[in-house]
Amino acid sequence: MPGPPASLEAVFTEAFADLREVRESTTYALSTHEVGIVTSVSTGIARVAGLPNVGFEELLRFPGEIYGIAFNIDEDDIGVVLLGNYWQLQAGDDVERTGRVVDVAVGEGLLGRIIDPLGRALDGQGALVSDERLPIERPATAIMDRARVSEPLQTGLKVIDALIPIGRGQRELILGDRQTGKTAIALDAILNQRGQDLVCVYCAIGQRASAVAKAVAVLRDNEALAYTVVVVTEGNQPPGLSYIAPYAATSIAEYFMEAGRDVLIVYDDLTQHARAYRELSLLLRRPPGREAFPGDIFYIHSRLLERATHLREERGGGSLTALPIIETEAQNIAAYIPTNLISITDGQIYLSPTLFELGVLPAVDIGQSVSRVGGKAQRAAYRVAAGDLKLAYAQFEELETFVRFGARLDEATRQVLEHGRRIRACLKQPAFAPVSVPAQITLLLALGEGLFDSLPLEKMPAAEQALYDAAATLPETICERFISANTLSDEDRQAVLDVVRQALLPFQPVADDAAIAAKEGAS
């Protein structure tokens, strides 16, 4: 039975009082959203109007979860570099500011994964597991936070570790014509880091999908993918992704470096990166310069490679070693982009098409290759074993050119030529077959002593393999001194050479008794 009207009025009064109290205690947070309009869309870029407060390189959101970077901030409109498939965009679409710059996921969860520069997984293994994101553009380490480059990064390639050593924290350029083995050298360096507690980042920039698949297959087959992060942009993707790819890969590498670990990053290749930037710049109507590249092409590469360094112990002692790759045309290393990068990096490894055609693999031209860190980042045993090797090989190459004119040779010159041919044969190496440090030093000691000079050239591969097998039997104490900072003693050197002589004994030529008798009779 309903109560009296007075009680009903009290209920309404109490209810309205509660509503009034809730309304007065509630504060509404107002958020502003700047929304602009697409005025035009072309290959890889868009023109946007109506965003007066946008910042340089700010990330903008387009319909369909497509993102772009504000690249040209003009008085009337904004030139935006698009980072996705822009086919469905059209004039009149809304554009929204995000208030942040481009960033990428970083962390241990990226090891063994294949991603794009925006941090999206491409390997079909689910979403990335990461608790942190870093901007792709970060300032390089301050000078006072850097330490000198003193620890070697072994590539497993005899010609590089012995003659063109690379240190942890160095930037070593790999350049050469098409199909001369540039990527193979970089992959060899990654494969040789297995078991070395070193993280690798392989950045494929604008590559063919088949080339990327082949590189990933090599890493997977050699169990190197577990400690490698692969960042991929393919040639048919927008140029904006190719432009940001090396910066994103470097931020991923810097995460591990700042955690105190040693990192190797490969940029394959920066020629495609420069071409992508040139395409974007021309579309945005930036003034072209030499070879139609914009004037700041040097800056985009220098600010990238300056991030490679060796940190001081107070900063964790980590290092970031960079191996940028450049493709030359008709062996022209004086072109615009190669000369830029040669001046930025700490040395270069030049691959010669002539050597490649002769079957000298890896086709490293020792005369035009250099490491500006050099022996300061090389193990002491290497300096002892390979001290005169580069000079002897250079003399051989000069004499070999001279001999082509049919000159008559004396015995000393003939010995130099024979010794040089053995050096060339020993520096040959198949792809994806790195050689250990003890085996390399044993081989270099044998070369320096001329133990191969009496062997026929056709027996060199078998003799070299026998030497590697013998190096595996060396005492553990000698192998440890190979790796330590101490130089080899005379006793260690003699012990190694005795083992080598015994291993090469079956390959020595057998003297012909009749020939010996004839020679004695003539004398």
GROMACS .gro file of N, CA and C in nm, residues 24 37 40 45 75 126 147 150 156 247 260 291 335 340-341 353 396 434 454 460 520:
model
   63
   24GLU      N    1   2.801   1.801  -0.930
   24GLU     CA    2   2.894   1.905  -0.887
   24GLU      C    3   3.033   1.851  -0.859
   37ILE      N    4   4.326   1.799  -4.332
   37ILE     CA    5   4.264   1.740  -4.451
   37ILE      C    6   4.373   1.712  -4.554
   40SER      N    7   4.633   1.636  -5.141
   40SER     CA    8   4.677   1.559  -5.257
   40SER      C    9   4.759   1.439  -5.210
   45ILE      N   10   5.400   1.005  -5.079
   45ILE     CA   11   5.386   1.126  -5.000
   45ILE      C   12   5.243   1.176  -5.009
   75GLU      N   13   5.442   2.704  -4.519
   75GLU     CA   14   5.346   2.803  -4.467
   75GLU      C   15   5.203   2.763  -4.496
  126GLY      N   16   5.325  -1.451  -3.441
  126GLY     CA   17   5.248  -1.375  -3.344
  126GLY      C   18   5.306  -1.238  -3.317
  147ALA      N   19   8.445   0.517  -2.528
  147ALA     CA   20   8.577   0.460  -2.497
  147ALA      C   21   8.646   0.425  -2.628
  150SER      N   22   8.918  -0.111  -2.885
  150SER     CA   23   9.035  -0.193  -2.855
  150SER      C   24   9.009  -0.342  -2.864
  156GLY      N   25   8.559  -1.428  -3.886
  156GLY     CA   26   8.578  -1.564  -3.936
  156GLY      C   27   8.635  -1.569  -4.075
  247TYR      N   28   6.728   0.359  -3.924
  247TYR     CA   29   6.717   0.428  -3.796
  247TYR      C   30   6.645   0.342  -3.693
  260GLY      N   31   7.476  -0.294  -2.191
  260GLY     CA   32   7.609  -0.345  -2.165
  260GLY      C   33   7.653  -0.458  -2.257
  291GLU      N   34   7.411   1.462  -5.862
  291GLU     CA   35   7.345   1.336  -5.899
  291GLU      C   36   7.199   1.335  -5.853
  335ALA      N   37   8.212   0.806  -5.675
  335ALA     CA   38   8.078   0.860  -5.691
  335ALA      C   39   8.035   0.930  -5.561
  340ASN      N   40   8.095   0.993  -4.980
  340ASN     CA   41   8.035   1.038  -4.854
  340ASN      C   42   8.060   0.937  -4.743
  341LEU      N   43   8.029   0.811  -4.771
  341LEU     CA   44   8.036   0.710  -4.666
  341LEU      C   45   8.181   0.672  -4.634
  353PRO      N   46   8.539  -0.678  -5.881
  353PRO     CA   47   8.477  -0.770  -5.977
  353PRO      C   48   8.580  -0.855  -6.051
  396PHE      N   49  10.372  -0.911  -5.444
  396PHE     CA   50  10.333  -1.016  -5.539
  396PHE      C   51  10.241  -0.962  -5.647
  434PRO      N   52   8.301  -1.984  -4.166
  434PRO     CA   53   8.400  -1.908  -4.088
  434PRO      C   54   8.506  -1.998  -4.028
  454SER      N   55  10.670  -2.484  -5.108
  454SER     CA   56  10.715  -2.600  -5.185
  454SER      C   57  10.600  -2.691  -5.229
  460MET      N   58   9.693  -2.734  -5.249
  460MET     CA   59   9.675  -2.636  -5.141
  460MET      C   60   9.545  -2.654  -5.063
  520GLU      N   61  12.303  -3.353  -6.027
  520GLU     CA   62  12.436  -3.368  -5.968
  520GLU      C   63  12.542  -3.385  -6.076
   0.00000   0.00000   0.00000
